[in-house]
JSON list of C-alpha atoms in Angstrom, two decimals:
[
{"chain": "A", "resi": 1, "resn": "MET", "atom": "CA", "xyz": [19.52, -4.37, 30.01]},
{"chain": "A", "resi": 2, "resn": "ALA", "atom": "CA", "xyz": [17.85, -7.53, 28.73]},
{"chain": "A", "resi": 3, "resn": "ALA", "atom": "CA", "xyz": [20.39, -10.26, 27.91]},
{"chain": "A", "resi": 4, "resn": "ALA", "atom": "CA", "xyz": [20.59, -12.08, 24.57]},
{"chain": "A", "resi": 5, "resn": "LEU", "atom": "CA", "xyz": [18.87, -15.47, 24.69]},
{"chain": "A", "resi": 6, "resn": "ASP", "atom": "CA", "xyz": [20.64, -18.66, 23.62]},
{"chain": "A", "resi": 7, "resn": "THR", "atom": "CA", "xyz": [19.31, -21.00, 20.92]},
{"chain": "A", "resi": 8, "resn": "ASP", "atom": "CA", "xyz": [17.46, -23.29, 23.33]},
{"chain": "A", "resi": 9, "resn": "GLU", "atom": "CA", "xyz": [15.73, -20.39, 25.04]},
{"chain": "A", "resi": 10, "resn": "ILE", "atom": "CA", "xyz": [14.76, -18.91, 21.68]},
{"chain": "A", "resi": 11, "resn": "GLU", "atom": "CA", "xyz": [13.26, -22.19, 20.48]},
{"chain": "A", "resi": 12, "resn": "SER", "atom": "CA", "xyz": [11.32, -22.70, 23.66]},
{"chain": "A", "resi": 13, "resn": "ARG", "atom": "CA", "xyz": [9.98, -19.13, 23.69]},
{"chain": "A", "resi": 14, "resn": "LEU", "atom": "CA", "xyz": [9.11, -19.32, 19.99]},
{"chain": "A", "resi": 15, "resn": "ALA", "atom": "CA", "xyz": [7.10, -22.52, 20.55]},
{"chain": "A", "resi": 16, "resn": "GLU", "atom": "CA", "xyz": [5.30, -20.84, 23.45]},
{"chain": "A", "resi": 17, "resn": "LEU", "atom": "CA", "xyz": [4.58, -17.75, 21.33]},
{"chain": "A", "resi": 18, "resn": "ASN", "atom": "CA", "xyz": [3.09, -19.76, 18.46]},
{"chain": "A", "resi": 19, "resn": "LYS", "atom": "CA", "xyz": [1.19, -22.23, 20.61]},
{"chain": "A", "resi": 20, "resn": "SER", "atom": "CA", "xyz": [-2.55, -21.90, 20.23]},
{"chain": "A", "resi": 21, "resn": "ARG", "atom": "CA", "xyz": [-2.28, -19.23, 17.55]},
{"chain": "A", "resi": 22, "resn": "GLY", "atom": "CA", "xyz": [-3.61, -19.77, 14.04]},
{"chain": "A", "resi": 23, "resn": "LYS", "atom": "CA", "xyz": [-1.41, -20.30, 10.99]},
{"chain": "A", "resi": 24, "resn": "ALA", "atom": "CA", "xyz": [-1.84, -16.68, 9.90]},
{"chain": "A", "resi": 25, "resn": "TRP", "atom": "CA", "xyz": [-0.29, -15.37, 13.11]},
{"chain": "A", "resi": 26, "resn": "GLN", "atom": "CA", "xyz": [2.84, -17.47, 13.42]},
{"chain": "A", "resi": 27, "resn": "TRP", "atom": "CA", "xyz": [6.29, -16.06, 14.14]},
{"chain": "A", "resi": 28, "resn": "SER", "atom": "CA", "xyz": [9.58, -17.48, 12.89]},
{"chain": "A", "resi": 29, "resn": "ILE", "atom": "CA", "xyz": [13.28, -16.66, 13.09]},
{"chain": "A", "resi": 30, "resn": "VAL", "atom": "CA", "xyz": [14.51, -14.94, 9.93]},
{"chain": "A", "resi": 31, "resn": "ASP", "atom": "CA", "xyz": [18.03, -13.49, 9.76]},
{"chain": "A", "resi": 32, "resn": "HIS", "atom": "CA", "xyz": [18.31, -13.89, 13.54]},
{"chain": "A", "resi": 33, "resn": "LYS", "atom": "CA", "xyz": [15.25, -11.73, 14.06]},
{"chain": "A", "resi": 34, "resn": "LEU", "atom": "CA", "xyz": [11.78, -12.62, 15.29]},
{"chain": "A", "resi": 35, "resn": "HIS", "atom": "CA", "xyz": [9.69, -12.28, 12.14]},
{"chain": "A", "resi": 36, "resn": "ALA", "atom": "CA", "xyz": [5.98, -12.28, 11.28]},
{"chain": "A", "resi": 37, "resn": "GLU", "atom": "CA", "xyz": [3.81, -11.29, 8.33]},
{"chain": "A", "resi": 38, "resn": "PHE", "atom": "CA", "xyz": [0.25, -10.41, 9.25]},
{"chain": "A", "resi": 39, "resn": "ARG", "atom": "CA", "xyz": [-2.59, -9.80, 6.83]},
{"chain": "A", "resi": 40, "resn": "PHE", "atom": "CA", "xyz": [-5.71, -7.85, 7.68]},
{"chain": "A", "resi": 41, "resn": "PRO", "atom": "CA", "xyz": [-8.96, -7.25, 5.81]},
{"chain": "A", "resi": 42, "resn": "ASP", "atom": "CA", "xyz": [-7.90, -3.75, 4.73]},
{"chain": "A", "resi": 43, "resn": "PHE", "atom": "CA", "xyz": [-5.65, -0.77, 5.47]},
{"chain": "A", "resi": 44, "resn": "VAL", "atom": "CA", "xyz": [-7.81, 0.52, 8.32]},
{"chain": "A", "resi": 45, "resn": "GLU", "atom": "CA", "xyz": [-7.48, -2.79, 10.16]},
{"chain": "A", "resi": 46, "resn": "ALA", "atom": "CA", "xyz": [-3.76, -3.03, 9.41]},
{"chain": "A", "resi": 47, "resn": "PHE", "atom": "CA", "xyz": [-3.06, 0.48, 10.63]},
{"chain": "A", "resi": 48, "resn": "SER", "atom": "CA", "xyz": [-5.28, 0.03, 13.67]},
{"chain": "A", "resi": 49, "resn": "PHE", "atom": "CA", "xyz": [-3.07, -2.92, 14.58]},
{"chain": "A", "resi": 50, "resn": "MET", "atom": "CA", "xyz": [0.00, -0.78, 14.02]},
{"chain": "A", "resi": 51, "resn": "THR", "atom": "CA", "xyz": [-1.37, 1.97, 16.23]},
{"chain": "A", "resi": 52, "resn": "ALA", "atom": "CA", "xyz": [-2.11, -0.44, 19.08]},
{"chain": "A", "resi": 53, "resn": "SER", "atom": "CA", "xyz": [1.37, -1.93, 18.63]},
{"chain": "A", "resi": 54, "resn": "ALA", "atom": "CA", "xyz": [3.01, 1.50, 18.58]},
{"chain": "A", "resi": 55, "resn": "LEU", "atom": "CA", "xyz": [1.50, 2.38, 21.95]},
{"chain": "A", "resi": 56, "resn": "ILE", "atom": "CA", "xyz": [2.67, -0.93, 23.42]},
{"chain": "A", "resi": 57, "resn": "ALA", "atom": "CA", "xyz": [6.15, -0.53, 21.92]},
{"chain": "A", "resi": 58, "resn": "GLU", "atom": "CA", "xyz": [6.51, 2.99, 23.25]},
{"chain": "A", "resi": 59, "resn": "ARG", "atom": "CA", "xyz": [5.40, 1.91, 26.72]},
{"chain": "A", "resi": 60, "resn": "MET", "atom": "CA", "xyz": [7.96, -0.94, 26.62]},
{"chain": "A", "resi": 61, "resn": "ASN", "atom": "CA", "xyz": [10.58, 1.39, 25.12]},
{"chain": "A", "resi": 62, "resn": "HIS", "atom": "CA", "xyz": [11.22, -1.42, 22.67]},
{"chain": "A", "resi": 63, "resn": "HIS", "atom": "CA", "xyz": [10.31, -0.77, 19.05]},
{"chain": "A", "resi": 64, "resn": "PRO", "atom": "CA", "xyz": [9.70, -2.94, 15.99]},
{"chain": "A", "resi": 65, "resn": "GLU", "atom": "CA", "xyz": [11.17, -2.77, 12.51]},
{"chain": "A", "resi": 66, "resn": "TRP", "atom": "CA", "xyz": [8.12, -3.01, 10.32]},
{"chain": "A", "resi": 67, "resn": "PHE", "atom": "CA", "xyz": [6.91, -2.62, 6.78]},
{"chain": "A", "resi": 68, "resn": "ASN", "atom": "CA", "xyz": [3.35, -1.96, 5.71]},
{"chain": "A", "resi": 69, "resn": "VAL", "atom": "CA", "xyz": [1.64, -1.95, 2.37]},
{"chain": "A", "resi": 70, "resn": "TYR", "atom": "CA", "xyz": [-2.15, -1.75, 2.36]},
{"chain": "A", "resi": 71, "resn": "ASN", "atom": "CA", "xyz": [-3.41, -4.71, 4.44]},
{"chain": "A", "resi": 72, "resn": "ARG", "atom": "CA", "xyz": [-0.04, -6.36, 5.06]},
{"chain": "A", "resi": 73, "resn": "VAL", "atom": "CA", "xyz": [2.36, -5.76, 7.95]},
{"chain": "A", "resi": 74, "resn": "GLN", "atom": "CA", "xyz": [5.79, -7.39, 8.06]},
{"chain": "A", "resi": 75, "resn": "ILE", "atom": "CA", "xyz": [7.50, -7.24, 11.43]},
{"chain": "A", "resi": 76, "resn": "ASP", "atom": "CA", "xyz": [11.08, -7.91, 12.54]},
{"chain": "A", "resi": 77, "resn": "LEU", "atom": "CA", "xyz": [12.07, -7.77, 16.18]},
{"chain": "A", "resi": 78, "resn": "THR", "atom": "CA", "xyz": [15.54, -7.76, 17.66]},
{"chain": "A", "resi": 79, "resn": "THR", "atom": "CA", "xyz": [17.36, -6.06, 20.51]},
{"chain": "A", "resi": 80, "resn": "HIS", "atom": "CA", "xyz": [20.19, -4.07, 18.95]},
{"chain": "A", "resi": 81, "resn": "ASP", "atom": "CA", "xyz": [21.79, -3.25, 22.32]},
{"chain": "A", "resi": 82, "resn": "ALA", "atom": "CA", "xyz": [22.05, -6.94, 23.19]},
{"chain": "A", "resi": 83, "resn": "GLY", "atom": "CA", "xyz": [23.17, -8.05, 19.73]},
{"chain": "A", "resi": 84, "resn": "GLY", "atom": "CA", "xyz": [20.39, -10.63, 19.46]},
{"chain": "A", "resi": 85, "resn": "LEU", "atom": "CA", "xyz": [16.97, -11.66, 20.66]},
{"chain": "A", "resi": 86, "resn": "THR", "atom": "CA", "xyz": [15.98, -10.97, 24.25]},
{"chain": "A", "resi": 87, "resn": "ARG", "atom": "CA", "xyz": [12.88, -11.50, 26.36]},
{"chain": "A", "resi": 88, "resn": "LEU", "atom": "CA", "xyz": [11.79, -8.01, 25.24]},
{"chain": "A", "resi": 89, "resn": "ASP", "atom": "CA", "xyz": [11.36, -9.24, 21.67]},
{"chain": "A", "resi": 90, "resn": "PHE", "atom": "CA", "xyz": [9.17, -12.11, 22.79]},
{"chain": "A", "resi": 91, "resn": "GLU", "atom": "CA", "xyz": [7.16, -9.87, 25.10]},
{"chain": "A", "resi": 92, "resn": "LEU", "atom": "CA", "xyz": [6.56, -7.40, 22.29]},
{"chain": "A", "resi": 93, "resn": "ALA", "atom": "CA", "xyz": [5.69, -10.22, 19.86]},
{"chain": "A", "resi": 94, "resn": "THR", "atom": "CA", "xyz": [3.18, -11.62, 22.33]},
{"chain": "A", "resi": 95, "resn": "ALA", "atom": "CA", "xyz": [1.56, -8.24, 22.85]},
{"chain": "A", "resi": 96, "resn": "MET", "atom": "CA", "xyz": [1.46, -7.58, 19.08]},
{"chain": "A", "resi": 97, "resn": "SER", "atom": "CA", "xyz": [-0.13, -10.98, 18.46]},
{"chain": "A", "resi": 98, "resn": "ASP", "atom": "CA", "xyz": [-2.74, -10.22, 21.10]},
{"chain": "A", "resi": 99, "resn": "ALA", "atom": "CA", "xyz": [-3.42, -6.86, 19.43]},
{"chain": "A", "resi": 100, "resn": "ALA", "atom": "CA", "xyz": [-3.75, -8.53, 16.02]},
{"chain": "A", "resi": 101, "resn": "ALA", "atom": "CA", "xyz": [-6.23, -11.05, 17.41]},
{"chain": "A", "resi": 102, "resn": "ARG", "atom": "CA", "xyz": [-8.57, -8.35, 18.70]},
{"chain": "B", "resi": 1, "resn": "MET", "atom": "CA", "xyz": [-8.40, 5.90, -12.69]},
{"chain": "B", "resi": 2, "resn": "ALA", "atom": "CA", "xyz": [-5.36, 8.15, -12.57]},
{"chain": "B", "resi": 3, "resn": "ALA", "atom": "CA", "xyz": [-3.11, 7.74, -15.64]},
{"chain": "B", "resi": 4, "resn": "ALA", "atom": "CA", "xyz": [0.61, 6.95, -15.48]},
{"chain": "B", "resi": 5, "resn": "LEU", "atom": "CA", "xyz": [2.75, 10.06, -15.93]},
{"chain": "B", "resi": 6, "resn": "ASP", "atom": "CA", "xyz": [5.51, 10.27, -18.52]},
{"chain": "B", "resi": 7, "resn": "THR", "atom": "CA", "xyz": [9.13, 11.07, -17.69]},
{"chain": "B", "resi": 8, "resn": "ASP", "atom": "CA", "xyz": [8.79, 14.81, -18.32]},
{"chain": "B", "resi": 9, "resn": "GLU", "atom": "CA", "xyz": [5.73, 15.10, -16.14]},
{"chain": "B", "resi": 10, "resn": "ILE", "atom": "CA", "xyz": [7.44, 13.12, -13.39]},
{"chain": "B", "resi": 11, "resn": "GLU", "atom": "CA", "xyz": [10.51, 15.37, -13.47]},
{"chain": "B", "resi": 12, "resn": "SER", "atom": "CA", "xyz": [8.47, 18.51, -13.40]},
{"chain": "B", "resi": 13, "resn": "ARG", "atom": "CA", "xyz": [6.25, 17.31, -10.56]},
{"chain": "B", "resi": 14, "resn": "LEU", "atom": "CA", "xyz": [9.27, 16.07, -8.61]},
{"chain": "B", "resi": 15, "resn": "ALA", "atom": "CA", "xyz": [10.95, 19.48, -8.90]},
{"chain": "B", "resi": 16, "resn": "GLU", "atom": "CA", "xyz": [7.74, 21.13, -7.72]},
{"chain": "B", "resi": 17, "resn": "LEU", "atom": "CA", "xyz": [7.45, 18.69, -4.79]},
{"chain": "B", "resi": 18, "resn": "ASN", "atom": "CA", "xyz": [11.02, 19.33, -3.60]},
{"chain": "B", "resi": 19, "resn": "LYS", "atom": "CA", "xyz": [11.01, 23.07, -4.19]},
{"chain": "B", "resi": 20, "resn": "SER", "atom": "CA", "xyz": [11.27, 25.05, -0.98]},
{"chain": "B", "resi": 21, "resn": "ARG", "atom": "CA", "xyz": [11.64, 21.95, 1.16]},
{"chain": "B", "resi": 22, "resn": "GLY", "atom": "CA", "xyz": [14.78, 21.31, 3.21]},
{"chain": "B", "resi": 23, "resn": "LYS", "atom": "CA", "xyz": [17.36, 18.64, 2.36]},
{"chain": "B", "resi": 24, "resn": "ALA", "atom": "CA", "xyz": [15.94, 16.25, 4.96]},
{"chain": "B", "resi": 25, "resn": "TRP", "atom": "CA", "xyz": [12.55, 16.16, 3.24]},
{"chain": "B", "resi": 26, "resn": "GLN", "atom": "CA", "xyz": [13.49, 15.55, -0.38]},
{"chain": "B", "resi": 27, "resn": "TRP", "atom": "CA", "xyz": [11.88, 12.93, -2.59]},
{"chain": "B", "resi": 28, "resn": "SER", "atom": "CA", "xyz": [13.58, 11.05, -5.41]},
{"chain": "B", "resi": 29, "resn": "ILE", "atom": "CA", "xyz": [12.73, 8.35, -7.91]},
{"chain": "B", "resi": 30, "resn": "VAL", "atom": "CA", "xyz": [14.05, 4.94, -6.82]},
{"chain": "B", "resi": 31, "resn": "ASP", "atom": "CA", "xyz": [13.10, 1.79, -8.74]},
{"chain": "B", "resi": 32, "resn": "HIS", "atom": "CA", "xyz": [10.41, 3.78, -10.56]},
{"chain": "B", "resi": 33, "resn": "LYS", "atom": "CA", "xyz": [8.78, 4.72, -7.27]},
{"chain": "B", "resi": 34, "resn": "LEU", "atom": "CA", "xyz": [8.56, 8.06, -5.50]},
{"chain": "B", "resi": 35, "resn": "HIS", "atom": "CA", "xyz": [10.88, 7.56, -2.55]},
{"chain": "B", "resi": 36, "resn": "ALA", "atom": "CA", "xyz": [11.73, 9.45, 0.65]},
{"chain": "B", "resi": 37, "resn": "GLU", "atom": "CA", "xyz": [13.48, 8.75, 3.92]},
{"chain": "B", "resi": 38, "resn": "PHE", "atom": "CA", "xyz": [12.39, 10.95, 6.79]},
{"chain": "B", "resi": 39, "resn": "ARG", "atom": "CA", "xyz": [14.02, 11.15, 10.21]},
{"chain": "B", "resi": 40, "resn": "PHE", "atom": "CA", "xyz": [12.29, 12.41, 13.30]},
{"chain": "B", "resi": 41, "resn": "PRO", "atom": "CA", "xyz": [13.53, 13.16, 16.83]},
{"chain": "B", "resi": 42, "resn": "ASP", "atom": "CA", "xyz": [12.10, 9.89, 18.19]},
{"chain": "B", "resi": 43, "resn": "PHE", "atom": "CA", "xyz": [9.54, 7.13, 17.70]},
{"chain": "B", "resi": 44, "resn": "VAL", "atom": "CA", "xyz": [6.62, 9.20, 18.98]},
{"chain": "B", "resi": 45, "resn": "GLU", "atom": "CA", "xyz": [7.27, 11.86, 16.35]},
{"chain": "B", "resi": 46, "resn": "ALA", "atom": "CA", "xyz": [7.82, 9.26, 13.63]},
{"chain": "B", "resi": 47, "resn": "PHE", "atom": "CA", "xyz": [4.63, 7.40, 14.43]},
{"chain": "B", "resi": 48, "resn": "SER", "atom": "CA", "xyz": [2.66, 10.63, 14.79]},
{"chain": "B", "resi": 49, "resn": "PHE", "atom": "CA", "xyz": [3.72, 11.43, 11.24]},
{"chain": "B", "resi": 50, "resn": "MET", "atom": "CA", "xyz": [2.65, 7.94, 10.15]},
{"chain": "B", "resi": 51, "resn": "THR", "atom": "CA", "xyz": [-0.74, 8.35, 11.81]},
{"chain": "B", "resi": 52, "resn": "ALA", "atom": "CA", "xyz": [-1.39, 11.68, 10.10]},
{"chain": "B", "resi": 53, "resn": "SER", "atom": "CA", "xyz": [-0.27, 10.14, 6.80]},
{"chain": "B", "resi": 54, "resn": "ALA", "atom": "CA", "xyz": [-2.47, 7.06, 7.30]},
{"chain": "B", "resi": 55, "resn": "LEU", "atom": "CA", "xyz": [-5.56, 9.23, 7.69]},
{"chain": "B", "resi": 56, "resn": "ILE", "atom": "CA", "xyz": [-4.67, 11.18, 4.55]},
{"chain": "B", "resi": 57, "resn": "ALA", "atom": "CA", "xyz": [-3.93, 7.98, 2.62]},
{"chain": "B", "resi": 58, "resn": "GLU", "atom": "CA", "xyz": [-7.21, 6.38, 3.64]},
{"chain": "B", "resi": 59, "resn": "ARG", "atom": "CA", "xyz": [-9.16, 9.49, 2.67]},
{"chain": "B", "resi": 60, "resn": "MET", "atom": "CA", "xyz": [-7.41, 9.47, -0.74]},
{"chain": "B", "resi": 61, "resn": "ASN", "atom": "CA", "xyz": [-7.84, 5.71, -1.01]},
{"chain": "B", "resi": 62, "resn": "HIS", "atom": "CA", "xyz": [-4.19, 5.68, -2.05]},
{"chain": "B", "resi": 63, "resn": "HIS", "atom": "CA", "xyz": [-1.75, 4.02, 0.33]},
{"chain": "B", "resi": 64, "resn": "PRO", "atom": "CA", "xyz": [2.01, 4.10, 0.81]},
{"chain": "B", "resi": 65, "resn": "GLU", "atom": "CA", "xyz": [4.52, 1.29, 1.05]},
{"chain": "B", "resi": 66, "resn": "TRP", "atom": "CA", "xyz": [6.51, 2.24, 4.09]},
{"chain": "B", "resi": 67, "resn": "PHE", "atom": "CA", "xyz": [9.07, 0.94, 6.53]},
{"chain": "B", "resi": 68, "resn": "ASN", "atom": "CA", "xyz": [9.66, 2.26, 10.03]},
{"chain": "B", "resi": 69, "resn": "VAL", "atom": "CA", "xyz": [12.32, 1.61, 12.60]},
{"chain": "B", "resi": 70, "resn": "TYR", "atom": "CA", "xyz": [12.38, 3.88, 15.64]},
{"chain": "B", "resi": 71, "resn": "ASN", "atom": "CA", "xyz": [12.71, 7.46, 14.34]},
{"chain": "B", "resi": 72, "resn": "ARG", "atom": "CA", "xyz": [13.10, 6.62, 10.64]},
{"chain": "B", "resi": 73, "resn": "VAL", "atom": "CA", "xyz": [10.37, 6.25, 8.03]},
{"chain": "B", "resi": 74, "resn": "GLN", "atom": "CA", "xyz": [11.15, 5.09, 4.48]},
{"chain": "B", "resi": 75, "resn": "ILE", "atom": "CA", "xyz": [8.37, 5.65, 1.99]},
{"chain": "B", "resi": 76, "resn": "ASP", "atom": "CA", "xyz": [7.75, 4.35, -1.53]},
{"chain": "B", "resi": 77, "resn": "LEU", "atom": "CA", "xyz": [4.80, 5.51, -3.57]},
{"chain": "B", "resi": 78, "resn": "THR", "atom": "CA", "xyz": [3.47, 4.07, -6.79]},
{"chain": "B", "resi": 79, "resn": "THR", "atom": "CA", "xyz": [0.11, 3.38, -8.39]},
{"chain": "B", "resi": 80, "resn": "HIS", "atom": "CA", "xyz": [-0.06, -0.35, -8.97]},
{"chain": "B", "resi": 81, "resn": "ASP", "atom": "CA", "xyz": [-3.26, -0.12, -11.03]},
{"chain": "B", "resi": 82, "resn": "ALA", "atom": "CA", "xyz": [-1.63, 2.31, -13.45]},
{"chain": "B", "resi": 83, "resn": "GLY", "atom": "CA", "xyz": [1.71, 0.49, -13.60]},
{"chain": "B", "resi": 84, "resn": "GLY", "atom": "CA", "xyz": [3.66, 3.61, -12.70]},
{"chain": "B", "resi": 85, "resn": "LEU", "atom": "CA", "xyz": [3.55, 6.98, -11.01]},
{"chain": "B", "resi": 86, "resn": "THR", "atom": "CA", "xyz": [0.37, 9.05, -11.22]},
{"chain": "B", "resi": 87, "resn": "ARG", "atom": "CA", "xyz": [-0.78, 12.40, -9.87]},
{"chain": "B", "resi": 88, "resn": "LEU", "atom": "CA", "xyz": [-2.07, 10.48, -6.82]},
{"chain": "B", "resi": 89, "resn": "ASP", "atom": "CA", "xyz": [1.50, 9.64, -5.80]},
{"chain": "B", "resi": 90, "resn": "PHE", "atom": "CA", "xyz": [2.55, 13.27, -6.00]},
{"chain": "B", "resi": 91, "resn": "GLU", "atom": "CA", "xyz": [-0.55, 14.41, -4.14]},
{"chain": "B", "resi": 92, "resn": "LEU", "atom": "CA", "xyz": [0.09, 11.90, -1.37]},
{"chain": "B", "resi": 93, "resn": "ALA", "atom": "CA", "xyz": [3.80, 12.85, -1.25]},
{"chain": "B", "resi": 94, "resn": "THR", "atom": "CA", "xyz": [2.89, 16.53, -0.95]},
{"chain": "B", "resi": 95, "resn": "ALA", "atom": "CA", "xyz": [0.43, 15.84, 1.86]},
{"chain": "B", "resi": 96, "resn": "MET", "atom": "CA", "xyz": [2.93, 13.60, 3.68]},
{"chain": "B", "resi": 97, "resn": "SER", "atom": "CA", "xyz": [5.64, 16.25, 3.37]},
{"chain": "B", "resi": 98, "resn": "ASP", "atom": "CA", "xyz": [3.24, 18.81, 4.81]},
{"chain": "B", "resi": 99, "resn": "ALA", "atom": "CA", "xyz": [2.44, 16.42, 7.68]},
{"chain": "B", "resi": 100, "resn": "ALA", "atom": "CA", "xyz": [6.15, 15.86, 8.34]},
{"chain": "B", "resi": 101, "resn": "ALA", "atom": "CA", "xyz": [6.80, 19.59, 8.46]},
{"chain": "B", "resi": 102, "resn": "ARG", "atom": "CA", "xyz": [4.22, 20.16, 11.19]}
]
């Protein structure tokens, strides 16, 4: 099982995740979860992103908490089994950001 | 544009929607929205339901607010343009219930 990361590790991985990504695709820590709010041109684009992310999540066996309305997708990542954030959350966030940038 | 339904119409359509559906697939009115919480065996089943629903929603040009975590999908339907519930919400709810039952 992936181990919970400490505060320093989280900050360093968060900086790495957000580096060289535009303002619209930044992640932050909200309520101890890795959080992002992405906006797309329309529902088709938003759900296409969700579909790509769903395939990645299922392959990783690590799934997001997410909310969608029309062109907006709010995402929260955490590792319940570890009681905090793990490398899995950052790996999924990176893959989701890559999918959003396509 | 679809017109907002009055309380009587909402109650009658809600009864119709829930009639002959099992307990796990019931809709209710929460915060003036048509609300349901569906559980599936796993993420693949949950997201398959979401994909079917997304295609229906896009075809109707009427989209849900929804939240997913693993096998759970929470859905809220309303018609923002009409400032309340319209026949579109009940039509989408019916189609989503049919998709869930597959």
